[in-house]
Every structure is written in structure tokens, then in C-alpha cells.
Amino acid sequence: MADAVKDAVEKAVDGVKNLAVDNENEQPQKPQQAKKEKKKKGQESESGRPLEMNPPPQYIADRNAIFDKVKAEQEAWIAKQPREDISVTLASGDVRAGKSWELTPNQIARDISKSLFERTVIARVDGELWDLDRPLEKSCKLELLDFDHPEGKKVFWHSSAHVLGEACERHYGCSLCIGPPVEDGFYYEMALPDGGAVQASDYKPLEKVAEKAIKDKQPFERLTLTKEQLLEMFAYNKYKQHIIQDKIPDGTSTTVYRCGPLIDLCRGPHVPHTGRIKAFQIMKNSASYFLGDAKNDSLQRIYGVSFPDKKQMDEHKKMLEEAAKRDHRKIGKEQELFFFHEMSPGSCFFLPHGMIIYNALQSFIRNEYWKRGYSEVLSPNMYNSSLWKQSGHWQHYQDDMFTFDVEKEKWALKPMNCPGHCLVFGHRERSYRELPIRMAEFGILHRNEASGALTGLTRVRRFAQDDTHIFCRDDQIESEMAALFDFFQTVYGNFGLTFKMKLSTRPDNHLGDIETWDKAEARLTKALDEFCSTSGGSSWELNPGDGAFYGPKIDITIADALKREFQCATIQLDFQLPQQFNLEYRTENAAEAKAIEPAESKEKAEKGFIASAPPAEADSEAKPKDEASYRRELTPGCARPVMIHRAIYGSFERFIAILTEHFAGKWPFWLSPRQILIVPVMPAVNDYVLELQGLFREKGMHVDIDISGNTMQKKIRTGQLAQYNFIFVVGAQEKESRTVNIRNRDIPETQKMGELVPVTEALEKFVQLKDERRLNSAI
């Protein structure tokens, strides 16, 4: 996500999309004998494979020989570098003095305090992550990051992946591919000898080898090698050869890291030594394809997790247990919310109860649109590829689109709404008085996700977004940004969700000139600073190089009840698409400009100069034009609008998955598909039960009744397990007094005998509870 050379391995990681489902773990066979058979010396797994290969693979010695030779040369070069006085400024403002090429971040941490030294995972030097034992080369700003920092956690898990890779080489003699950190740990991908597969019985032996590496406190040693040296070092491994040849330009260098016998192609940085890892566990394994391409070799992938404290591992396991209980796929099945079918993988079938939640979420956002001056549109689901070429998506996103031929031309299902909304804006002349135009759409989108990456509602192929594009004047950007931040607070606060913000800046494959990008990034930075200064201690982080290809963006990450983080909302400030589609509006001075405009410009305007719809190309497979070829000069008296892309839920499907797990299936009343269950004490009051159902349904509430032959206790228990918000138990007394006995799911004291409330009063209270969209269900 986040210098062509340094990104070599990371780009390979980003390319891995086609995950296969987890292999079915083979259970060890129980011995037939009454007594356990003694294992052969060194044999640790049911597969009969020794704990470690003896002798070890020859490539280990070959790698070390090259490493040691080049290391001696580089150490000799470093020894010749002049030692100069440098000053290091810490985050606190404190300044430390030392010598260049001698002073390290670790020495500074140790000098400050033993506890800081022990908990620091990685350094950041002038914004660049830096190994703690790597000497500083000049005066700089220094930050010391621990495991709780996102970058510190990522480095810690990346280092742990190297320990896993070492264990796999020592145990299997395999060919390693890539081993990155991920959201909840790390994995390493590899090809086992003779195409073998990882078994569940291999986990313990691998953990034992990893524990040896950790106990040895193996230092992570960084070394820079040329492309030629890398090809020689990894001559035994065709996967590393491919990455080196494909990702590292000729005549350049990159780094490798050594810990123990493992040497791997890696940008780093890493923890000082393996002993920093106090808890290490393998979690699962799966199959995958090299670089995510099904045409490539099938590989084995092993996932793990690690922590700098054993207590954190215990807490992580408890969280996983709770997360399993809250899994939206499990709850979705139990509550009959949705299902998937092999006839349309990655496309959700929402059932009636699921649609109640879906529609309630949409209604909430739609009501907010009305209050905040948004207008809804509906655009087509498929477009000629000419549109996507003009927008730039064809060049940057084609592989993730569903494409097909229509009358010998290439078309595609839309994966996003923004180009279509540009056509809506540009279909007629616009005036400055109309701006801002807040254009919203709940359109259906399709993205060609790899089959192995599909995961319940969180990763799908067909979905809908609460998508909005704001077309505004340059002087309206700040006010629109402030309004969006308020929108986020309103929506997320309504669900009890907290959020954090990251500014993602210009990527390498960006569209447009750098000056425009700098301008856009500066505007977002200003908006974030202003919001955080007035929102009670909020802060934001920088996420370099991860913006959209057409503009920088603010990514909003929400945290659920288990403190898990999910990226949902986004704000993207776009100066590029309005230029690509030649969008413009008449300024306040348009009449004056029109009076003096040349005849040629007037003729262009009369021919529909501002119309943005691209003509269909005769050869839809032709190479897309250069971006500048679509752009025209502004009509005199006109200006370009700025385009703000915005979503809050993200996709409805993903947001429903997050809410399902956040609430653990206990939906707040206004969202709940099972709001009220009415249970009769005796058949004689069934008519009153039916009357009550009708009265509450007239007010838009989801009311079920149970007039089956089951006992009253069983009916109530069934309703409780189904997570009805309220259960009305009615008998002769309630019928005669026109009251209801209300049991509130969230208030235990009401479960035995609820409060008797007159029907008219109950109706009023429940309508208020529903309309106010409260989390608290007290009435």
C-alpha cells in the first residue's frame, strides 16, 4: 500500500488475491495398540517428518556465504564513513547528541529508561521506519514506537513471519515465497517439496522450531544487495527469482534480512532480535496461488499470531472465541437474515428479516439526506468501455470489473458510481447558484473479486453503497468537509461506534499533475486539523501513498464492541475527474465573459462544449487515450467544480456484517426484524393477541404472535432465544383492562412479570422509541 525498489516485495504481497478455502485439517490417527509407540529419535509429527531436516538444505549455507562476504564489504565501507556530530530531536522535543554512523535509536531508548527500551518495537526517523540497531546517518527527528502503535504492530508481526519462515525451512526444506503481516497476525506462503500439503499435525513441530529461534534471540541483520547478487543468492528458489526479475529494476539494489539460518528478500525493518517475541502460535493453514493467479503454482499458506506479552495472547484467544459467537455468517443463518448460493457466488440473497435491517439503514441515511440537502439519482448499471477509459478506471481497475461484449464493443458493469454521476452533472449547463450539488445514489455495483477472497458479507461481488458525489465551488470545500464530519458523527454515534481518520496521499499510479495533488492534500489536511481541534481530542494519521488514483482521501476506521477496527467510510477530494469529463459551471461573472468571448469559443459552446458524455469508439479494444487528450479548455466565464466522493456505510452488505457482530445479533429496536412477540396465556385471548398485532403493525412495527399449542413458558423462551426486543404476555386481565404486560429483552427485571401498560400508552412509547432510533430500549 504505502521507491520502486523498496516496494518490490510489498507489491508482490498486494498481488495475492486468490485465496483458496482452508484445507480440511487431517486429524492424527489414534494408535491401534494399547500402549503408545515410541517415536523415532527426532520424529515429531504424525507425518513422520523429523523436527528439523538433517542435514539442513544446502541453500542455507550457500546464502550465508554470499551474505557474509557482502556484509564484510559493507562493514568496511561503513567504518570509513566520517563520524560527525549530530543532534536527534525526540517527539517530546528533547534533543540527544551523538556521532553519525554510531548512535542508534536503541541506545537512545536505553538511555531514557529501561522500560522504554524493552517495549520499543521500531523507530521512525524523519518519517521513515528504521531498525532500532541501525546507526543514524545524520541529524534527524526520532520517534520510538511500541506494539500498540499500528506501525509497531505491523513490524512486530512481520518479524514474527520471518520466524515462521525459518521454522518452515528448517522443518520442510521448502521454497518460501512471501510472508507479510496482516490485520490479525501474519502468514508465510511456500511450496513444499514434491508439492506436499501442510497438515494440522505439523503445527506443534513448527511451533517448537519457532520457539528455539525465539529462545536463541537471533538478531535481525540488514544488508543491501544488488539485483545480480540477489539472483545468485536465491538461485534455488524460482518464486524469489520471479519477484526479483519482475519487481527490481536492473542496476538497482534492495535489502535482505537474516535471522538465524533464514535470509529473506525484505524491505524491513524488523525488531532487534527474535527474543522480543514472547508468545507465538500457528492459527490455521490454507492453499493459495503464487501472486494470486490461478494459472500459477498452487502453494501452502500458514497463518500465525504473536505478541510481546503472553497475557496479550490469552486476551486475543478470548476475543477470537467471542468473535466466533458473533460471526455474522452464524447469526445470519440463525436469524434467517441472508444466505449465499453457488449459482451466484459473492452475491447475497437477503431474506425478509434481513431486508428489514437493510431498509431501516437505508431509510436512516435517506432521512439524513433530506435534512442535509442531498438529492437522489439513479444511473445505469452498465456502460460502454469508452466511459471507463475516459475516467481512467479502465487503465487502473479493469481487472476488477465484469466486462462483456455488446454488438462488438466492450462494455462493463459499473464497479462505482462516480463516472456516471459526472455524466449527470454534465448533461446540461450548470450555474454557480446550483452549487453545491450533493448527488446521492443507492446503486447496485459489481466488482470481480477472486473467488477465494469472498467472505460472507464482508467481501462480495454484488453490493450497494450509500454513495454520494458533491460537486462544489473551490470556496465551498471547507464548509462541505465540516458538514461531512458532522454527518459521520451523527451516523456512527447512532450505532455506538467510535471512529478514527487517516489521510491517504498520492499513489505512484496517480492521474494528473503533482501540483494539483499537493493542493488537494493540503485542503484535506486543513479540514482534518480544523475538525480535530474542535472535536474534543480527536486526531488523525498519515497514510502515505494509499490514495485513489484520481485524488487523496480520508479513510474512516470504525471500532466495534470488541474493539476490532474496520475501514468503512471514505472522503475523496477529486480535481481530476471534473477535468477528464470537462465539467464546468457558469460563474457569477459569466455574462460579462460571454459578451467578450471570441466567436470560436461561442461556436464551441453552442455545439455542446461542456457535454461530458464520451463518444463510443469503433474499436473498443483500442489503447486508451492519454488522459490529457480528453481535457479541453474552459468555456469563457466558466469554472471547474470540485468533486468530493463520499460514503459512510461503505457497502450496505459489509456494514450489516459489522453491525451484526457489533450487536451480537441483539438489534436495537429501530433496526430489529423481531421487535415484538405477543404470547397469549390462554387460547381464549387469541382474538386480543390478533387485535394487538394489527394495532402495532399499523404503526410500522414488526410484530409476531405465537398462538401455537406450545406451553406459554416455551413460547417465551423461544422468543428470548430469537432476540425479540419485547415480549407481550397477555391474559384475561390484560384483555379486560386493555393493557399489555411488557417484558424488555435488555432489562432483566422485567423478564418474570413485566409492567402493565395501557395499549394507547404503549403504542405512543413504542412509536417514539422507533422514530428516535435509540440504542437504549427503555420505554
Short mmCIF file of C-alpha atoms in Angstrom, two decimals, residues 335-336 352-353 356 669 672-680 686 688-697 700-708 715 718-719 722-730:
data_model
loop_
_atom_site.label_atom_id
_atom_site.label_comp_id
_atom_site.label_asym_id
_atom_site.label_seq_id
_atom_site.Cartn_x
_atom_site.Cartn_y
_atom_site.Cartn_z
CA GLN A 335 -31.86 -15.33 12.45
CA GLU A 336 -32.69 -16.03 8.78
CA PRO A 352 -37.31 -10.88 4.64
CA HIS A 353 -35.78 -10.35 8.09
CA ILE A 356 -35.97 -5.18 7.33
CA PHE A 669 -35.41 -1.70 18.39
CA SER A 672 -34.68 -5.08 14.67
CA PRO A 673 -36.51 -7.54 12.38
CA ARG A 674 -38.10 -9.05 15.50
CA GLN A 675 -39.36 -6.12 17.53
CA ILE A 676 -42.34 -7.55 19.39
CA LEU A 677 -43.64 -11.05 20.11
CA ILE A 678 -47.12 -11.41 21.60
CA VAL A 679 -47.80 -14.55 23.64
CA PRO A 680 -51.27 -15.47 24.97
CA ASN A 686 -56.15 -15.15 20.94
CA TYR A 688 -56.96 -9.89 21.69
CA VAL A 689 -53.49 -11.06 20.55
CA LEU A 690 -54.51 -10.65 16.91
CA GLU A 691 -56.00 -7.22 17.61
CA LEU A 692 -52.79 -6.07 19.30
CA GLN A 693 -50.74 -7.32 16.38
CA GLY A 694 -52.82 -5.27 13.99
CA LEU A 695 -52.63 -2.12 16.10
CA PHE A 696 -48.84 -2.17 16.37
CA ARG A 697 -48.32 -3.19 12.74
CA GLY A 700 -44.98 0.27 11.24
CA MET A 701 -43.71 -2.21 13.81
CA HIS A 702 -42.64 -5.80 13.18
CA VAL A 703 -44.92 -7.86 15.40
CA ASP A 704 -45.19 -11.64 15.54
CA ILE A 705 -47.61 -13.74 17.56
CA ASP A 706 -47.35 -17.27 18.91
CA ILE A 707 -50.77 -18.92 19.20
CA SER A 708 -49.34 -22.40 18.72
CA LYS A 715 -43.19 -19.67 23.71
CA THR A 718 -38.32 -19.32 22.10
CA GLY A 719 -38.91 -15.57 21.80
CA ALA A 722 -34.83 -15.33 18.88
CA GLN A 723 -33.80 -11.96 20.41
CA TYR A 724 -37.18 -10.25 20.25
CA ASN A 725 -36.77 -6.79 21.79
CA PHE A 726 -40.07 -7.07 23.66
CA ILE A 727 -42.41 -9.89 24.55
CA PHE A 728 -46.02 -9.08 25.45
CA VAL A 729 -47.64 -11.72 27.64
CA VAL A 730 -51.40 -11.18 27.70
#
